[in-house]
XYZ file of C-alpha atoms in Angstrom:
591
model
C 74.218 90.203 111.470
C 76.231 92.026 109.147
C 75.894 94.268 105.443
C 78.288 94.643 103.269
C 78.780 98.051 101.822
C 76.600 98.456 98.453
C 79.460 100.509 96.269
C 81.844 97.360 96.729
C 80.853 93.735 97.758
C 84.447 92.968 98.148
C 85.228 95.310 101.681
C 85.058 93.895 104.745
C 81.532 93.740 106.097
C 79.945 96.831 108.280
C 77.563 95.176 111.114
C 73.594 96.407 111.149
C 72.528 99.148 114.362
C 70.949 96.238 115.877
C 74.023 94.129 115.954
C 75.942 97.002 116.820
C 74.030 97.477 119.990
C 73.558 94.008 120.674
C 77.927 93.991 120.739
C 77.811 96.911 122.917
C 75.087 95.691 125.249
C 77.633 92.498 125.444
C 80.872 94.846 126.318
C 79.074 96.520 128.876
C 77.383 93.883 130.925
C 80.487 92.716 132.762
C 80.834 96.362 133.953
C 77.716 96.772 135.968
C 79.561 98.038 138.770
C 80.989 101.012 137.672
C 78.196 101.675 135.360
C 76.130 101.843 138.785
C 78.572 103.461 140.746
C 79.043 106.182 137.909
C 75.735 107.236 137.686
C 75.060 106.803 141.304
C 77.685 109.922 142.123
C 76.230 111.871 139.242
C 73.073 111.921 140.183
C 73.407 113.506 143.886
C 75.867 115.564 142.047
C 73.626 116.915 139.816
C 70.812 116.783 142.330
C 73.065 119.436 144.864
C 73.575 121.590 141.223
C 69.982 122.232 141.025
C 70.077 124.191 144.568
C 72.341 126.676 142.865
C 68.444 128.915 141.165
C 66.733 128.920 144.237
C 69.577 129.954 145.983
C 69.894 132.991 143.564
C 66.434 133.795 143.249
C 66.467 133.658 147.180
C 69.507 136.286 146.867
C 67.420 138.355 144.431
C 63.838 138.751 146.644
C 66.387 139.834 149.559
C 67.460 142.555 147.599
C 64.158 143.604 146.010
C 62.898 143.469 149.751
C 65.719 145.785 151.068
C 66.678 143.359 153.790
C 69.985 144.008 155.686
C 73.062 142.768 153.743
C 73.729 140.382 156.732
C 70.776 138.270 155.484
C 73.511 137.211 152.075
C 76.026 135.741 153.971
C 74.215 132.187 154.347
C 72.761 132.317 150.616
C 76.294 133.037 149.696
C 78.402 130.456 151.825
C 75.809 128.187 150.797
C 76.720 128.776 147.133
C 79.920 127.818 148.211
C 79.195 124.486 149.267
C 77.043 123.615 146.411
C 80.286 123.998 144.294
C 82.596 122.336 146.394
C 80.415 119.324 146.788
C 79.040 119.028 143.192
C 82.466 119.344 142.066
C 83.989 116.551 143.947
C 80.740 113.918 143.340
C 81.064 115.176 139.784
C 85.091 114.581 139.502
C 84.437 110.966 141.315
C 80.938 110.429 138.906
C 82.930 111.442 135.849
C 86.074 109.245 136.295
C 83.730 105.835 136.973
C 81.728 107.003 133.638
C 84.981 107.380 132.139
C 86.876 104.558 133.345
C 83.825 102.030 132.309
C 84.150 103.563 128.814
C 88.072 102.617 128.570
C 87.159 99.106 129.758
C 84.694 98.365 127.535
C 86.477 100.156 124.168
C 89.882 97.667 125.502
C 87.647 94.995 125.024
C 86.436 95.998 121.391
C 90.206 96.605 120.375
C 91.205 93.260 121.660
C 87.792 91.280 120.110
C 89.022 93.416 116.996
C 92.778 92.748 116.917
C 92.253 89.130 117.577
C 89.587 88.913 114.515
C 91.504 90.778 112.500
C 94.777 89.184 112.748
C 92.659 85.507 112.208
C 91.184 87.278 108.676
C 91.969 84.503 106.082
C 94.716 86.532 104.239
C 92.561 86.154 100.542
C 89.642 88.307 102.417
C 92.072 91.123 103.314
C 93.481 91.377 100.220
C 90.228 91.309 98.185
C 89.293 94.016 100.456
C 92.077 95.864 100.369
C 94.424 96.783 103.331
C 93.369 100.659 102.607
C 89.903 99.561 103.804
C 91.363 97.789 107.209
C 93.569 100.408 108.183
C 91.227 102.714 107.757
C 89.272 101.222 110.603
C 92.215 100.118 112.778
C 92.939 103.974 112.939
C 90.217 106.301 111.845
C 87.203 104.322 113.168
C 88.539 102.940 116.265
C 90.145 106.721 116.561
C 86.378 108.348 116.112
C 85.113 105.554 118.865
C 88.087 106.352 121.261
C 87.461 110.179 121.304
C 83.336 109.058 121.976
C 84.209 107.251 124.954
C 86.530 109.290 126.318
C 84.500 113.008 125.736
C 80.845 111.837 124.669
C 80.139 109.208 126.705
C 80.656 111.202 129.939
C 79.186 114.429 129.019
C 76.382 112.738 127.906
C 75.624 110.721 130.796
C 75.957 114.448 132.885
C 73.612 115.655 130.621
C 70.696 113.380 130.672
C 70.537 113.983 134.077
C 71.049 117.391 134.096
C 68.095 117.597 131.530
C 65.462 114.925 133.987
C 66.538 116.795 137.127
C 66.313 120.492 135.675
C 62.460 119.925 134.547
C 62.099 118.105 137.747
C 63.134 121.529 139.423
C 61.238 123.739 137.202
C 57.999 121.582 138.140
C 58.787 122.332 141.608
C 58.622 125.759 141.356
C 55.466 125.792 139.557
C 54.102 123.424 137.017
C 53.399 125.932 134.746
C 57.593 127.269 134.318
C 57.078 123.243 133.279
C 54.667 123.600 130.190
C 56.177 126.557 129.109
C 59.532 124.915 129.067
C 57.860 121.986 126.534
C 57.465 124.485 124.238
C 60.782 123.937 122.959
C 61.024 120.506 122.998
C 59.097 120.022 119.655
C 61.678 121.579 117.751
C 64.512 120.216 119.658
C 62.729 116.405 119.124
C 62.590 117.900 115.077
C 65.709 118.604 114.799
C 67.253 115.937 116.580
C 65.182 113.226 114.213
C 65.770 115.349 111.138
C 70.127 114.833 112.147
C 69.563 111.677 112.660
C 68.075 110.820 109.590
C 70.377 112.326 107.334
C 73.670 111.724 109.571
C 73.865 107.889 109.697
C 73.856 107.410 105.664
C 76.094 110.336 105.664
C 78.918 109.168 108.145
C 78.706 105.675 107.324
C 79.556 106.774 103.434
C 82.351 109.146 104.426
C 84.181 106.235 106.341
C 83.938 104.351 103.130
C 85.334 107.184 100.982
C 88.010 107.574 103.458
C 89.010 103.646 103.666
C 88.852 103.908 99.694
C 90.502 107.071 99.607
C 93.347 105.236 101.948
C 93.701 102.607 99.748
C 94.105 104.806 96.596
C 97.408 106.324 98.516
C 98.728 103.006 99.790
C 98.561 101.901 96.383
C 100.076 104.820 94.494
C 103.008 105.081 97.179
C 103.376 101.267 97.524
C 103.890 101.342 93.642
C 105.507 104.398 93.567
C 108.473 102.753 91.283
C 106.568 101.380 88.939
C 104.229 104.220 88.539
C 107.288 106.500 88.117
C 108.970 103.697 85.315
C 105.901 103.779 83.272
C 105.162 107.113 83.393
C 101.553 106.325 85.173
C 102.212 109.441 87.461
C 98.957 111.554 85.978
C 96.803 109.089 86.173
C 97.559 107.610 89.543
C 97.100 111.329 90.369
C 93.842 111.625 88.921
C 92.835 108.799 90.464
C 94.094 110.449 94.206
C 92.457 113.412 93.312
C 88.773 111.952 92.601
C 89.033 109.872 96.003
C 89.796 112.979 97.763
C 87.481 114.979 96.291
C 84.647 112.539 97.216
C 85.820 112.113 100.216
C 86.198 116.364 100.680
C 82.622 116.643 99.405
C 80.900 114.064 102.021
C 83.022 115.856 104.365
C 81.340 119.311 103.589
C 77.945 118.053 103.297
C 78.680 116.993 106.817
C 79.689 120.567 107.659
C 76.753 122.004 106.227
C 74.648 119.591 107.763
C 76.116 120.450 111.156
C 75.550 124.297 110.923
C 71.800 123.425 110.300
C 71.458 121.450 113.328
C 72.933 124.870 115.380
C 70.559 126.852 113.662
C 67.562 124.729 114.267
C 68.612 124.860 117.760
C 69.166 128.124 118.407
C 65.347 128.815 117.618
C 64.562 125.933 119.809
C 66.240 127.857 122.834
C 64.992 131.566 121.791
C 61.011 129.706 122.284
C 61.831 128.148 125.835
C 63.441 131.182 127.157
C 60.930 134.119 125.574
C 57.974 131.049 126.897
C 59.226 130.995 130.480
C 59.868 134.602 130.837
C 56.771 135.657 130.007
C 55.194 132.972 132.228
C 57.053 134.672 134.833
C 55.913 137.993 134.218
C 52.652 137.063 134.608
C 52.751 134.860 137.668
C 54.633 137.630 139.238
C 51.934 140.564 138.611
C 48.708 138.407 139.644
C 51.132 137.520 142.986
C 51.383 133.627 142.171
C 55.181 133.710 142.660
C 57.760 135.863 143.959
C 60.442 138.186 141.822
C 63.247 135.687 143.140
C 61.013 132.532 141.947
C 60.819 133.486 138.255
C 64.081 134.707 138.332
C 65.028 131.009 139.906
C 63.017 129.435 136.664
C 64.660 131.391 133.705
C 68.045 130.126 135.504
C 66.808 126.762 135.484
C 66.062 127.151 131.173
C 69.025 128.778 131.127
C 70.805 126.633 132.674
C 69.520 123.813 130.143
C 71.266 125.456 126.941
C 74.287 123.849 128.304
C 73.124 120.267 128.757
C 70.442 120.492 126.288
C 73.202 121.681 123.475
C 75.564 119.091 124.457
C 73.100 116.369 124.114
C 72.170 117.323 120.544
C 75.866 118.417 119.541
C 77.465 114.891 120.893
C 74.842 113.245 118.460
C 77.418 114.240 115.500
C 79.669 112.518 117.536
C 77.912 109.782 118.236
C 77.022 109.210 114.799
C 80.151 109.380 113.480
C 81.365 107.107 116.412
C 78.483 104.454 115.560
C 79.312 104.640 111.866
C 82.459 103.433 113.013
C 81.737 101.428 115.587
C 79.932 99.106 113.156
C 82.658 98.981 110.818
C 84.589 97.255 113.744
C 81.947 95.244 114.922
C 81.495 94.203 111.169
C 84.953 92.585 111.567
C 84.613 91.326 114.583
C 81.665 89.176 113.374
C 83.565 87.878 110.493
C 83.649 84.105 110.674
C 87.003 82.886 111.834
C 88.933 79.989 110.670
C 88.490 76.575 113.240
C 91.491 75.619 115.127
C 92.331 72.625 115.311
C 92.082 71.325 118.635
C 94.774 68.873 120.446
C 93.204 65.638 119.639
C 93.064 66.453 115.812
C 96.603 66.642 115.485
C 99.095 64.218 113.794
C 102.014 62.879 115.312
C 105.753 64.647 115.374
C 106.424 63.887 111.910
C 103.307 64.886 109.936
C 103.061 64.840 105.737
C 101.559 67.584 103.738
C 98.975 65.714 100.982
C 97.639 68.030 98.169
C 94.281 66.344 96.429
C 92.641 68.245 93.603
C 94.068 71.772 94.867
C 93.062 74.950 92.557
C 93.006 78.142 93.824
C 91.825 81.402 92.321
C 92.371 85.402 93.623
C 89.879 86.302 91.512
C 86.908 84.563 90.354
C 87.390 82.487 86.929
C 91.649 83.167 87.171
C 92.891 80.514 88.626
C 96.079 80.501 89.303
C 96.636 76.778 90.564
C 94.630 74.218 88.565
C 94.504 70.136 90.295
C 97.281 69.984 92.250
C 98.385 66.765 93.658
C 100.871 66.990 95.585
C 102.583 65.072 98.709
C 105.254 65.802 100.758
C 106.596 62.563 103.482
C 107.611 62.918 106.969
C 110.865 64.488 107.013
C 111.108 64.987 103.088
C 112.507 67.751 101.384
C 110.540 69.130 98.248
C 111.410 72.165 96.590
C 109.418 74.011 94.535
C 110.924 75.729 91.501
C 109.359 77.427 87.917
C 109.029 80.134 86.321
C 107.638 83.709 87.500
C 103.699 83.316 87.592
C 103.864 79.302 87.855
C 101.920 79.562 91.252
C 104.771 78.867 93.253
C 104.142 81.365 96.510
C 100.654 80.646 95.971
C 101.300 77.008 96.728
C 103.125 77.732 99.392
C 100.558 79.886 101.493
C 98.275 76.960 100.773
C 100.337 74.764 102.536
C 101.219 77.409 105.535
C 97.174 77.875 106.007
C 97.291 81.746 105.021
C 94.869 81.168 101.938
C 91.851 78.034 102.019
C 91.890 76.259 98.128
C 89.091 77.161 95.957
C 89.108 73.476 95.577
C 90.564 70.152 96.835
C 92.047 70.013 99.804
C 95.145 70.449 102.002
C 95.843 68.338 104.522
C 98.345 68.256 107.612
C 99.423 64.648 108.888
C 95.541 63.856 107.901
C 94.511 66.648 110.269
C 93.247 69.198 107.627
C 94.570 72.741 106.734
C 93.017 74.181 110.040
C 95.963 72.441 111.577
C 98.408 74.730 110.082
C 98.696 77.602 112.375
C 99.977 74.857 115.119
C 102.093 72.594 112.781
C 103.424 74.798 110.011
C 106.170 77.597 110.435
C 106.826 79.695 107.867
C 109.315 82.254 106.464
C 109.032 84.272 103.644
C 111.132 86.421 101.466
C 109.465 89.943 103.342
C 110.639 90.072 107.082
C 109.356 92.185 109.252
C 111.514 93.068 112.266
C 108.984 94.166 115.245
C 110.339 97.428 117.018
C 111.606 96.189 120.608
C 114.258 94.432 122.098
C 115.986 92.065 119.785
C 115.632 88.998 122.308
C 111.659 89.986 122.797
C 111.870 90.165 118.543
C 112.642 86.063 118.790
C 110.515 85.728 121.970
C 107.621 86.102 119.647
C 107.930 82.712 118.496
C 108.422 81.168 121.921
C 107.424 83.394 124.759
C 109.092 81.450 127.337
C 112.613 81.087 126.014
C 115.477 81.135 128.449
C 118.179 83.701 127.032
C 120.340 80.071 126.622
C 117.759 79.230 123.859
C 117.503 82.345 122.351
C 121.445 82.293 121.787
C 121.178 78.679 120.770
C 118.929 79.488 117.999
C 121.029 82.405 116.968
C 123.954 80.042 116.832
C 122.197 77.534 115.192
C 121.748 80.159 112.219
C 125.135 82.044 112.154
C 123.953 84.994 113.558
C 125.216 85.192 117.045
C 128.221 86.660 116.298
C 126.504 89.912 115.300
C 123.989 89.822 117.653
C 126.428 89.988 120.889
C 128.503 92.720 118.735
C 125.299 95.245 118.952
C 125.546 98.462 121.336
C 123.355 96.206 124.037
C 123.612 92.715 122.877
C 120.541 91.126 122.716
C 118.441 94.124 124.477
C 119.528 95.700 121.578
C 116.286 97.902 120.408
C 115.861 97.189 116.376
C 113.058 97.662 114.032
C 111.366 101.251 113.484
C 113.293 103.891 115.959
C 115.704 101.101 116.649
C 118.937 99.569 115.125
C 118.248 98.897 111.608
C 119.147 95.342 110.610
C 120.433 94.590 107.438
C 118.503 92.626 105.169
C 120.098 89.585 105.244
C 120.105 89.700 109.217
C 116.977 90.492 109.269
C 116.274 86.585 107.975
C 118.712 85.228 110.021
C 116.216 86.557 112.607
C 113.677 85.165 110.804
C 115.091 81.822 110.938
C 116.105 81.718 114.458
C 112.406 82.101 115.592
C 111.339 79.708 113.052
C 114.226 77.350 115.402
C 112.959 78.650 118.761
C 108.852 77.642 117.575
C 110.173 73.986 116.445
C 107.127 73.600 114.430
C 107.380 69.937 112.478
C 106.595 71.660 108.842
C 108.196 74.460 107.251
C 107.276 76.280 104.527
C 110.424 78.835 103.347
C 109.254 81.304 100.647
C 112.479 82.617 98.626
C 113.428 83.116 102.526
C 117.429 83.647 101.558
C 116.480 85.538 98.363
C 117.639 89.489 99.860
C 120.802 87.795 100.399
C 123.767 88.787 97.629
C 126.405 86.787 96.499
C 128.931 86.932 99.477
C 125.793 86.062 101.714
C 123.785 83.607 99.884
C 125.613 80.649 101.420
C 125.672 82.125 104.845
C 121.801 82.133 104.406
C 121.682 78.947 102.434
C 123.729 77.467 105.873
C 120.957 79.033 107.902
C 118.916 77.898 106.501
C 120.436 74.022 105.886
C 119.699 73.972 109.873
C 116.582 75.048 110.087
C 115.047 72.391 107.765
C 116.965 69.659 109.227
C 115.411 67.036 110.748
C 111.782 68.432 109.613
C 109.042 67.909 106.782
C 109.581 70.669 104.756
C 109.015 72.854 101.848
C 111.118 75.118 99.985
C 110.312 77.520 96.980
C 113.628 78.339 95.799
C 115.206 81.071 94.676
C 118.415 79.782 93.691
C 118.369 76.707 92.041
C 121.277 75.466 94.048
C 118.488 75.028 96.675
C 116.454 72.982 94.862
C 119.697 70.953 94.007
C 119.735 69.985 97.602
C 116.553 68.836 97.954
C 115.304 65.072 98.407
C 112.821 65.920 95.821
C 112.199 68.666 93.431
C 108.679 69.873 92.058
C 108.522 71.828 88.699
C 105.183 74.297 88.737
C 104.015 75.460 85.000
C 100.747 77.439 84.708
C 99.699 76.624 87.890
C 100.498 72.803 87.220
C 102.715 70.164 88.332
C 105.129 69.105 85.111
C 107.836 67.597 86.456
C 108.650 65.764 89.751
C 111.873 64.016 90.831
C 115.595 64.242 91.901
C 117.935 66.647 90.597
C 120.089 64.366 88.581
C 116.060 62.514 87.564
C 114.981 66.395 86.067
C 118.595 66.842 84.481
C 118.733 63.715 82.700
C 114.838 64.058 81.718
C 116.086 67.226 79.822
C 112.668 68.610 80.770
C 111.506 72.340 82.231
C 114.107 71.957 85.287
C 117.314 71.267 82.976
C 116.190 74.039 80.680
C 116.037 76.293 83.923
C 119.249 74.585 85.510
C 121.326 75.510 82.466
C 120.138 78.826 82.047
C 120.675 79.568 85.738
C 124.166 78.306 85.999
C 125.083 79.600 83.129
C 125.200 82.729 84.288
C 126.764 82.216 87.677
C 130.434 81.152 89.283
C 130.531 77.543 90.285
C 130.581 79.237 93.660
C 127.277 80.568 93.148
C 126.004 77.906 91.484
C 126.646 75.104 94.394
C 126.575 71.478 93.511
């Protein structure tokens, strides 16, 4: 079960503490093992600790006794051991602890990754990619350091805490009571953090995801911000998510320096409790010198894991604020796949019925579509800027669901588009790697003969050889930069090497210039061929070449035919046609 956050219904959803544990109950059931063996070192680990007081206080009544100095060396060399073998269970106890925390926060990134990555691409973008960054890197960040420092020390000490009061009982149940004392205002304090850290932490991670997106969208938008002189206000807005998010950051601060303080009494109680019960046993002859000394060790000693508990509860709230933000995504509901019965044969149609589709509520931007595209056909989709073109096209590709009608695949319904649709779009990113693992990506078994077919097959293994390594060639971020018209050659190539029967092409050849729009247009020529396909075009000289060609107006469907059908209908397409070639060579202009 899942909430969504209360300042903005349209981030992605934060999952309740009891789901949360419930998820981390789940990651940490396959890992019994180490979960046993971890503990199972730590506690004979911190059971030999606990011989280190007695030992002392031994040490101490042999020297308020005035016995020989001979009498040390076994106290002494027993010290020794305790050391060396509580360091090596510890070392062993600590890396199981450790290494079951890795395994289970791999599994969360994976569960999260997967979910993510299956987000219909609407709900990310009503949410706002500020808000899922900001938990693919801060929150899963905050969780990683948990795991990897908390988790351990924590699990150290508990046990150091149950074993110390064990010891202290030992020695005489009254060091025990007087102990308690402190444990009232420890349990306080510890309830009091609580209470006012989880509201605290989970609203910072919000400011910062909102904060995030502020930035992404000021410096994603940098040129337009700079060409209409929006800079101050873009600034002010900055400013006022960084100050919130500055402000919940201090209150944390301050709310962290209380917590010390409150402690810090806690520990002046227990000690000034057990000394004096020591100086008391000691004159009526209850217990020896060494004895009480042995017990204000053992309090002592329980600063350290006492502290640590309480301190790794800022952590750990911080962590768990975070650690439900990702378990909020992984619970989002994922599209269905389609499974292999439910798909159509090799040469499926894409039918429209009734589509609209809206980004926001009451703006639709695609109103009844009706729409079909045959086995093997050729449709382009041309209009104006704002007609709902791209919009039309992610429809068919399966990266947005209509708000209404319905899109179906060869009869087997839109969740078949992930398996039956390939699609490339004007933005191409090149992955950083090896430019043969770049196309591998669409077929991870390709032979390096297929990968160069597919680079023929587009014109672009001519350039590909002529790199510093060939195809080994590292490109992307910290690699060879490719050129933007290479870069959808590449594009194209893997849409070859996937072989899907539909294709969807989204202004793909539109970075190309002049001198390489024909090269693309080529490309691109062989990519279609032989496939159901459609193609939103950015040069009309595309459309031209189509079987069909599909005019989009206000989100409508106005016109539908063949080229020389729309030019002789003197319609929207010959209006566009002539205004298009107008201004271009008959080179440019194609047929």
């Amino acid at each position: 079960m899942t909430t969504k956050q209360t300042d903005d219904s349209t981030l992605l959803p934060t999952a309740t503490p009891a789901r949360t544990r419930a998820v981390v109950r789940e990651l940490l059931r396959p890992q019994k093992g180490l979960a046993f063996g971890g503990f199972g070192l730590l506690v004979p680990a911190t059971s030999v600790g606990l011989v280190t007081q007695p030992l002392l206080g031994h040490i101490v009544d042999l020297v308020t006794e005035h016995r020989a100095p001979g009498t040390l060396t076994w106290p002494v060399a027993a010290l020794a051991g305790v050391a060396v073998v509580q360091g090596v269970l510890t070392a062993l106890g600590m890396s199981l602890v450790s290494r079951l925390g890795e395994t289970a926060l791999a599994r969360l990134r994976e569960l999260f990754v997967e979910r993510a990555l299956a987000l219909p691409l609407e709900r990310v973008e009503r949410a706002g990619s500020g808000d899922l960054n900001a938990r693919v890197t801060r929150d899963v960040s905050r969780v990683a350091d948990a795991v990897r420092g908390a988790l351990p020390e924590l699990a150290r000490s508990a046990l150091s805490i149950v074993l110390t009061l064990g010891a202290l009982a030992l020695l005489d149940w009254r060091f025990l009571l007087a102990a308690l004392l402190a444990v009232p205002v420890q349990a306080h304090t510890a309830r009091w953090y609580v209470r006012n850290a989880v509201p605290l932490y989970a609203s910072e991670r919000i400011a910062a995801g909102a904060q995030q997106q502020q930035l992404l969208d000021t410096i994603g938008g940098a040129r337009t911000v700079r060409a209409h002189r929006l800079q101050d206000g873009h600034t002010g807005q900055v400013t006022a998510r960084s100050r919130a998010a500055v402000e919940l950051t201090m209150r944390g601060v301050r709310l962290v320096l209380r917590f010390y303080a409150r402690l810090h009494i806690a520990e002046y109680i227990g000690l000034a409790a057990v000394l004096v019960t020591g100086f008391l046993l000691v004159r009526s002859g209850s217990a020896s010198v060494g004895t009480a000394t042995a017990a204000a060790l053992y309090f002592h000693s329980l600063f350290g894991p006492v502290n640590t508990a309480l301190v790794l509860l800022d952590d750990a709230q911080s962590a768990t604020a975070g650690l439900a933000r990702l378990v909020g995504v992984v619970d989002e509901p994922a599209p269905a796949k389609a499974g292999h019965a439910d798909l159509p044969g090799p040469d499926p149609s894409v039918t429209l019925t009734g589509v609209s589709h809206a980004y926001l509520p009451g703006r639709p931007v695609l109103h009844g579509v009706d729409l079909e595209v045959r086995p093997k056909e050729r449709v382009a989709l041309v209009g104006t800027t704002g007609a709902g073109k791209t919009t039309l096209a992610k429809l068919v590709a399966g990266l947005h669901s209509p708000t209404a009608g319905r899109v179906d695949i060869g009869g087997a319904g839109p969740e078949a588009a992930s398996r039956l649709v390939g699609l490339v779009t004007q933005e191409v990113h090149v992955f950083a790697g090896p430019l043969a693992d770049d196309l591998r990506l669409a077929r991870p078994d390709a032979s390096e003969e297929e990968l160069r077919e597919a680079l023929t097959a587009v014109g672009a293994l001519g350039w590909a050889e002529a790199l510093p390594a060939g195809l080994d060639t590292v490109v992307g971020e910290g690699g060879h930069r490719l050129t933007a018209d290479r870069a959808q050659q590449l594009a194209l190539a893997r849409l070859m090497l996937a072989d899907r029967p539909v294709v969807v092409l989204d202004e793909a050849t539109a970075e190309a210039g002049s001198s390489g729009a024909r090269l693309l247009d080529e490309a691109a020529e062989r990519a279609l061929r032989g496939r159901t396909a459609l193609v939103v075009a950015h040069r009309l000289s595309q459309a031209a070449a189509a079987d069909r060609i599909v005019v989009l107006g206000d989100g409508r469907v106005v016109e539908s035919g063949t080229h020389a059908e729309l030019l002789a209908a003197e319609g929207a397409y010959a209006t566009l046609w002539h205004a298009w070639s107008g201004s271009r060579s008959p080179a440019e202009a194609g047929p």
